[in-house]
CSV table of C-alpha atoms in Angstrom, one decimal:
chain,number,residue,atom,x,y,z
A,756,MET,CA,8.8,21.3,16.9
A,757,MET,CA,9.9,18.3,18.9
A,758,LYS,CA,13.6,17.4,18.7
A,759,VAL,CA,14.2,13.8,17.7
A,760,LEU,CA,17.1,13.4,20.1
A,761,ALA,CA,15.3,14.7,23.1
A,762,PRO,CA,17.1,13.9,26.4
A,763,GLY,CA,14.4,11.5,27.5
A,764,ILE,CA,10.8,10.4,27.2
A,765,GLU,CA,8.7,9.5,30.2
A,766,VAL,CA,5.3,7.9,30.5
A,767,ASN,CA,4.0,8.2,34.1
A,768,GLY,CA,7.6,8.3,35.3
A,769,VAL,CA,8.8,5.3,33.2
A,770,LYS,CA,11.7,6.3,31.0
A,771,ILE,CA,12.1,5.4,27.3
A,772,SER,CA,15.8,5.5,26.5
A,773,ILE,CA,17.6,6.7,23.3
A,774,ASP,CA,18.9,3.1,22.9
A,775,GLU,CA,15.3,1.8,22.9
A,776,ILE,CA,14.3,4.3,20.3
A,777,ASN,CA,17.3,3.5,18.1
A,778,ALA,CA,16.5,-0.2,18.3
A,779,GLU,CA,12.9,0.4,17.4
A,780,VAL,CA,13.7,2.6,14.3
A,781,GLN,CA,14.3,-0.4,12.0
A,782,TYR,CA,10.6,-1.4,12.3
A,783,HIS,CA,9.4,2.0,11.0
A,784,PRO,CA,10.7,2.7,7.4
A,785,ALA,CA,10.1,6.3,6.4
A,786,GLU,CA,11.2,9.0,4.0
A,787,SER,CA,13.7,10.4,6.5
A,788,LEU,CA,15.5,9.4,9.7
A,789,PHE,CA,13.6,12.1,11.5
A,790,SER,CA,10.3,10.6,10.5
A,791,ALA,CA,11.4,7.0,11.3
A,792,LYS,CA,12.5,8.1,14.8
A,793,TYR,CA,9.3,9.9,15.4
A,794,GLU,CA,7.3,6.8,14.4
A,795,ALA,CA,9.6,4.7,16.6
A,796,MET,CA,9.0,7.0,19.6
A,797,LYS,CA,5.3,7.1,19.0
A,798,ALA,CA,5.2,3.3,18.9
A,799,LEU,CA,7.2,3.0,22.1
A,800,VAL,CA,5.1,5.5,24.0
A,801,ILE,CA,1.8,3.8,23.0
A,802,ARG,CA,3.3,0.4,23.8
A,803,GLU,CA,4.2,1.7,27.3
A,804,VAL,CA,0.8,3.2,27.8
A,805,LEU,CA,-0.8,-0.1,26.9
A,806,ILE,CA,1.5,-2.2,29.1
A,807,GLN,CA,0.8,0.1,32.1
A,808,ARG,CA,-3.0,-0.3,31.4
A,809,ALA,CA,-2.6,-4.1,31.4
A,810,ALA,CA,-0.7,-4.0,34.7
A,811,GLU,CA,-3.4,-1.7,36.1
A,812,LEU,CA,-6.1,-4.3,35.3
A,813,GLY,CA,-4.1,-7.1,36.8
A,814,LEU,CA,-3.5,-8.8,33.5
A,815,CYS,CA,0.3,-8.9,34.0
A,816,GLU,CA,3.2,-7.7,36.0
A,817,ARG,CA,4.9,-4.8,34.3
A,818,ASN,CA,8.4,-6.2,34.7
A,819,GLU,CA,7.3,-9.4,33.1
A,820,ALA,CA,5.2,-7.7,30.4
A,821,ILE,CA,8.2,-5.8,28.9
A,822,LYS,CA,9.8,-9.2,28.1
A,823,HIS,CA,6.8,-10.2,26.0
A,824,PRO,CA,5.0,-7.0,25.1
A,825,ASP,CA,3.1,-8.2,22.0
A,826,ALA,CA,1.4,-11.0,23.8
A,827,VAL,CA,0.4,-8.8,26.7
A,828,ILE,CA,-0.9,-6.1,24.4
A,829,ASP,CA,-2.9,-8.7,22.4
A,830,ASP,CA,-4.5,-10.0,25.6
A,831,LEU,CA,-5.3,-6.4,26.7
A,832,LEU,CA,-6.9,-5.4,23.5
A,833,GLU,CA,-9.0,-8.6,23.4
A,834,HIS,CA,-10.1,-7.8,26.9
A,835,GLU,CA,-10.9,-4.1,26.3
A,836,ILE,CA,-12.0,-3.7,22.7
A,837,THR,CA,-15.1,-5.3,21.3
A,838,VAL,CA,-16.7,-4.3,18.0
A,839,PRO,CA,-20.0,-5.5,16.5
A,840,GLU,CA,-20.0,-7.8,13.5
A,841,ALA,CA,-21.4,-6.3,10.3
A,842,ASP,CA,-24.9,-7.7,9.5
A,843,GLU,CA,-26.0,-9.0,6.1
A,844,GLU,CA,-27.8,-5.7,5.2
A,845,THR,CA,-24.6,-3.7,5.9
A,846,CYS,CA,-22.5,-6.1,3.9
A,847,LYS,CA,-24.8,-5.9,0.9
A,848,ARG,CA,-25.0,-2.1,1.1
A,849,TYR,CA,-21.1,-2.0,1.0
A,850,TYR,CA,-21.1,-4.3,-1.9
A,851,GLU,CA,-23.6,-2.2,-3.9
A,852,GLN,CA,-21.7,1.0,-3.2
A,853,ASN,CA,-18.3,-0.5,-4.2
A,854,THR,CA,-19.0,-2.8,-7.1
A,855,LYS,CA,-15.8,-1.9,-8.9
A,856,LYS,CA,-13.8,-3.5,-6.0
A,857,PHE,CA,-15.4,-6.8,-6.8
A,858,ARG,CA,-14.5,-7.2,-10.5
A,859,THR,CA,-11.8,-9.6,-11.6
A,860,SER,CA,-8.9,-8.0,-13.4
A,861,PRO,CA,-8.8,-7.9,-17.2
A,862,LEU,CA,-6.1,-10.2,-18.6
A,863,PHE,CA,-4.0,-9.1,-21.5
A,864,GLU,CA,-1.4,-10.7,-23.8
A,865,VAL,CA,0.9,-7.9,-24.6
A,866,SER,CA,4.1,-6.8,-26.4
A,867,HIS,CA,5.9,-3.5,-26.2
A,868,ILE,CA,8.8,-1.6,-27.4
A,869,LEU,CA,10.7,0.5,-24.9
A,870,TYR,CA,12.8,3.6,-25.5
A,871,ILE,CA,14.4,4.2,-22.1
A,872,ALA,CA,15.0,7.6,-20.5
A,873,PRO,CA,15.2,8.7,-16.8
A,874,PRO,CA,12.3,10.9,-15.6
A,875,ASP,CA,14.6,13.8,-14.6
A,876,ASP,CA,16.5,14.0,-17.9
A,877,GLU,CA,14.6,16.3,-20.2
A,878,ASN,CA,17.0,15.8,-23.2
A,879,ALA,CA,16.9,12.1,-22.9
A,880,ARG,CA,13.1,12.1,-22.5
A,881,SER,CA,12.7,14.2,-25.7
A,882,GLU,CA,15.1,12.0,-27.6
A,883,ALA,CA,13.3,8.8,-26.5
A,884,ARG,CA,10.0,10.2,-27.5
A,885,GLU,CA,11.2,11.1,-30.9
A,886,LYS,CA,12.6,7.6,-31.4
A,887,ALA,CA,9.3,6.1,-30.2
A,888,GLN,CA,7.3,8.3,-32.5
A,889,SER,CA,9.5,7.4,-35.5
A,890,ALA,CA,9.1,3.7,-34.8
A,891,LEU,CA,5.3,4.1,-34.3
A,892,ASP,CA,5.0,5.9,-37.7
A,893,ARG,CA,6.8,3.0,-39.4
A,894,ILE,CA,4.6,0.4,-37.6
A,895,LYS,CA,1.4,2.3,-38.6
A,896,ALA,CA,2.5,2.1,-42.2
A,897,THR,CA,3.6,-1.5,-41.9
A,898,PRO,CA,2.1,-3.3,-38.8
A,899,GLY,CA,4.2,-6.4,-39.5
A,900,LEU,CA,7.4,-4.4,-38.5
A,901,PHE,CA,6.5,-4.4,-34.8
A,902,GLU,CA,8.4,-7.5,-33.9
A,903,THR,CA,11.5,-6.6,-35.9
A,904,ILE,CA,11.6,-3.1,-34.5
A,905,ALA,CA,11.2,-4.5,-31.0
A,906,GLN,CA,14.1,-6.9,-31.5
A,907,ASN,CA,16.4,-4.2,-32.9
A,908,GLU,CA,15.5,-1.1,-30.9
A,909,SER,CA,13.7,-2.0,-27.6
A,910,ALA,CA,15.7,-1.4,-24.4
A,911,CYS,CA,13.6,-4.0,-22.6
A,912,SER,CA,14.8,-7.6,-22.1
A,913,SER,CA,11.7,-8.7,-23.9
A,914,ALA,CA,13.4,-7.5,-27.2
A,915,LYS,CA,14.8,-11.0,-27.8
A,916,ASP,CA,11.2,-12.2,-27.9
A,917,GLY,CA,10.0,-9.5,-30.2
A,918,GLY,CA,8.7,-7.4,-27.3
A,919,ARG,CA,6.4,-10.1,-25.9
A,920,LEU,CA,5.7,-9.6,-22.2
A,921,GLY,CA,3.3,-12.6,-21.9
A,922,GLN,CA,0.1,-12.3,-19.9
A,923,ILE,CA,-0.5,-9.2,-17.7
A,924,SER,CA,-3.2,-8.4,-15.2
A,925,ARG,CA,-3.8,-5.6,-12.7
A,926,ASP,CA,-0.8,-4.3,-10.7
A,927,GLN,CA,1.8,-6.1,-12.7
A,928,THR,CA,3.2,-3.1,-14.6
A,929,MET,CA,4.0,0.6,-13.9
A,930,PRO,CA,0.9,2.8,-13.2
A,931,ALA,CA,1.2,4.9,-16.5
A,932,PHE,CA,1.7,1.7,-18.6
A,933,GLU,CA,-1.3,0.0,-16.9
A,934,THR,CA,-3.5,3.1,-17.4
A,935,ALA,CA,-2.8,3.1,-21.1
A,936,LEU,CA,-3.1,-0.7,-21.4
A,937,PHE,CA,-6.5,-0.9,-19.7
A,938,GLN,CA,-7.9,1.5,-22.3
A,939,MET,CA,-6.8,-0.6,-25.3
A,940,LYS,CA,-8.8,-3.1,-27.2
A,941,GLU,CA,-7.7,-6.5,-28.5
A,942,GLY,CA,-5.5,-6.2,-31.6
A,943,GLU,CA,-4.8,-2.5,-31.0
A,944,ILE,CA,-1.4,-0.8,-31.1
A,945,SER,CA,-1.0,2.4,-29.0
A,946,THR,CA,-1.9,5.5,-31.1
A,947,GLU,CA,1.0,7.5,-29.6
A,948,PRO,CA,4.1,6.8,-27.4
A,949,VAL,CA,3.1,6.0,-23.9
A,950,ALA,CA,5.2,7.8,-21.3
A,951,SER,CA,6.2,6.0,-18.1
A,952,GLU,CA,8.7,6.4,-15.3
A,953,VAL,CA,11.4,4.6,-17.4
A,954,GLY,CA,10.8,6.1,-20.8
A,955,TYR,CA,8.4,5.7,-23.7
A,956,HIS,CA,6.6,2.6,-24.9
A,957,ILE,CA,4.7,1.4,-27.9
A,958,ILE,CA,2.2,-1.2,-26.7
A,959,LYS,CA,0.5,-3.9,-28.7
A,960,VAL,CA,-2.4,-5.9,-27.3
A,961,HIS,CA,-2.6,-9.4,-28.9
A,962,ASN,CA,-5.5,-10.7,-26.7
A,963,ARG,CA,-7.8,-9.2,-24.0
A,964,VAL,CA,-10.2,-11.0,-21.7
A,965,ASP,CA,-12.3,-8.6,-19.7
A,966,GLY,CA,-12.8,-9.0,-16.0
A,967,LYS,CA,-16.1,-10.2,-14.6
A,968,GLN,CA,-18.3,-8.9,-11.7
A,969,LEU,CA,-18.0,-11.2,-8.7
A,970,PRO,CA,-21.4,-12.0,-7.2
A,971,TYR,CA,-22.2,-10.9,-3.7
A,972,GLU,CA,-22.0,-14.4,-2.3
A,973,ASN,CA,-18.4,-14.7,-3.4
A,974,ALA,CA,-17.5,-11.4,-1.8
A,975,LYS,CA,-19.5,-11.3,1.4
A,976,ASN,CA,-16.9,-13.0,3.7
A,977,TRP,CA,-14.2,-10.6,2.5
A,978,ILE,CA,-16.6,-7.6,3.0
A,979,ALA,CA,-17.5,-8.7,6.5
A,980,GLN,CA,-13.8,-9.0,7.4
A,981,GLU,CA,-13.0,-5.6,5.8
A,982,LEU,CA,-15.8,-3.9,7.8
A,983,HIS,CA,-14.7,-5.6,11.0
A,984,ASP,CA,-11.1,-4.5,10.6
A,985,LYS,CA,-12.1,-0.9,9.9
A,986,SER,CA,-14.4,-0.9,12.9
A,987,TRP,CA,-11.7,-2.4,15.1
A,988,GLU,CA,-9.1,0.2,14.0
A,989,ARG,CA,-11.4,3.0,14.8
A,990,ALA,CA,-12.1,1.5,18.2
A,991,PHE,CA,-8.4,1.0,18.8
A,992,ASN,CA,-7.5,4.6,17.9
A,993,GLN,CA,-10.2,5.9,20.3
A,994,TYR,CA,-9.1,3.6,23.1
A,995,VAL,CA,-5.5,4.7,22.8
A,996,GLN,CA,-6.4,8.3,22.8
A,997,VAL,CA,-8.5,7.9,26.0
A,998,LEU,CA,-5.6,6.1,27.7
A,999,VAL,CA,-3.1,8.7,26.5
A,1000,GLY,CA,-5.3,11.5,27.9
A,1001,ARG,CA,-5.0,10.0,31.3
A,1002,CYS,CA,-1.2,9.7,31.3
A,1003,LYS,CA,1.5,12.1,32.1
A,1004,ILE,CA,3.9,12.0,29.1
A,1005,SER,CA,7.0,14.2,28.9
A,1006,GLY,CA,9.6,14.6,26.2
A,1007,PHE,CA,7.2,13.7,23.4
A,1008,ARG,CA,4.1,15.1,21.9
A,1009,LEU,CA,1.7,12.4,20.7
A,1010,GLU,CA,-0.5,13.6,17.9
A,1011,GLY,CA,-3.0,10.8,18.3
A,1012,ALA,CA,-2.7,7.1,17.3
A,1013,GLN,CA,-3.7,6.7,13.7
A,1014,SER,CA,-2.3,3.3,13.1
A,1015,PRO,CA,-1.6,0.0,15.0
A,1016,LEU,CA,1.5,0.4,17.1
A,1017,VAL,CA,3.1,-3.0,17.1
A,1018,GLN,CA,4.7,-4.0,13.8
């Protein structure tokens, strides 16, 4: 396995220093320092490969290019990479195969009651679920108690408003909460406590407006751009891999370029 603090990396004899790597790390957030440094090194190696290619083609002088690498690389890629535009038939086929992508999000007016518990505390989770179930049993017997129980027991700041969260659409709540919410009907209260990363919820849907299918004409420009971007990324990865294969790189093992390098 490659050591992160290798004594030096060279690309065709050009050295990449530890100081350069440490300065680059900030642009590559990752789960660990090791992963961040690996991504930083990969970005610097690929950047150097591209700058050298630009100099080889006479697009720049290397010593000047390192002062403005992003502009030089943009010019190089524009010069070297060309991808075809998706035609109407291809765009329509993509639309027909991915119709769910082109629906507007349902819109909900929602209240909830939250019994908070950390995900890694089994005792707290068990206690929170019992409290939520007790409250839900009371609400099932007397639905009008929802707002009062929310005000008195909910750990959410919405308690002061009787649990009201206002209007909610896709990607505005936690995944587990959203999954349960999207299965509920207007006027419905969750049939059992809903577990999430923060605890257990009782959810009430006051109003629901279902999403609508966007017609192809409204989506075709987005589709054309999406297909263009994917095609360009594939071409970029292939292009970089060809260049890397022609270079002598020491101190670092490049496992391919699976994402754009300049961030």
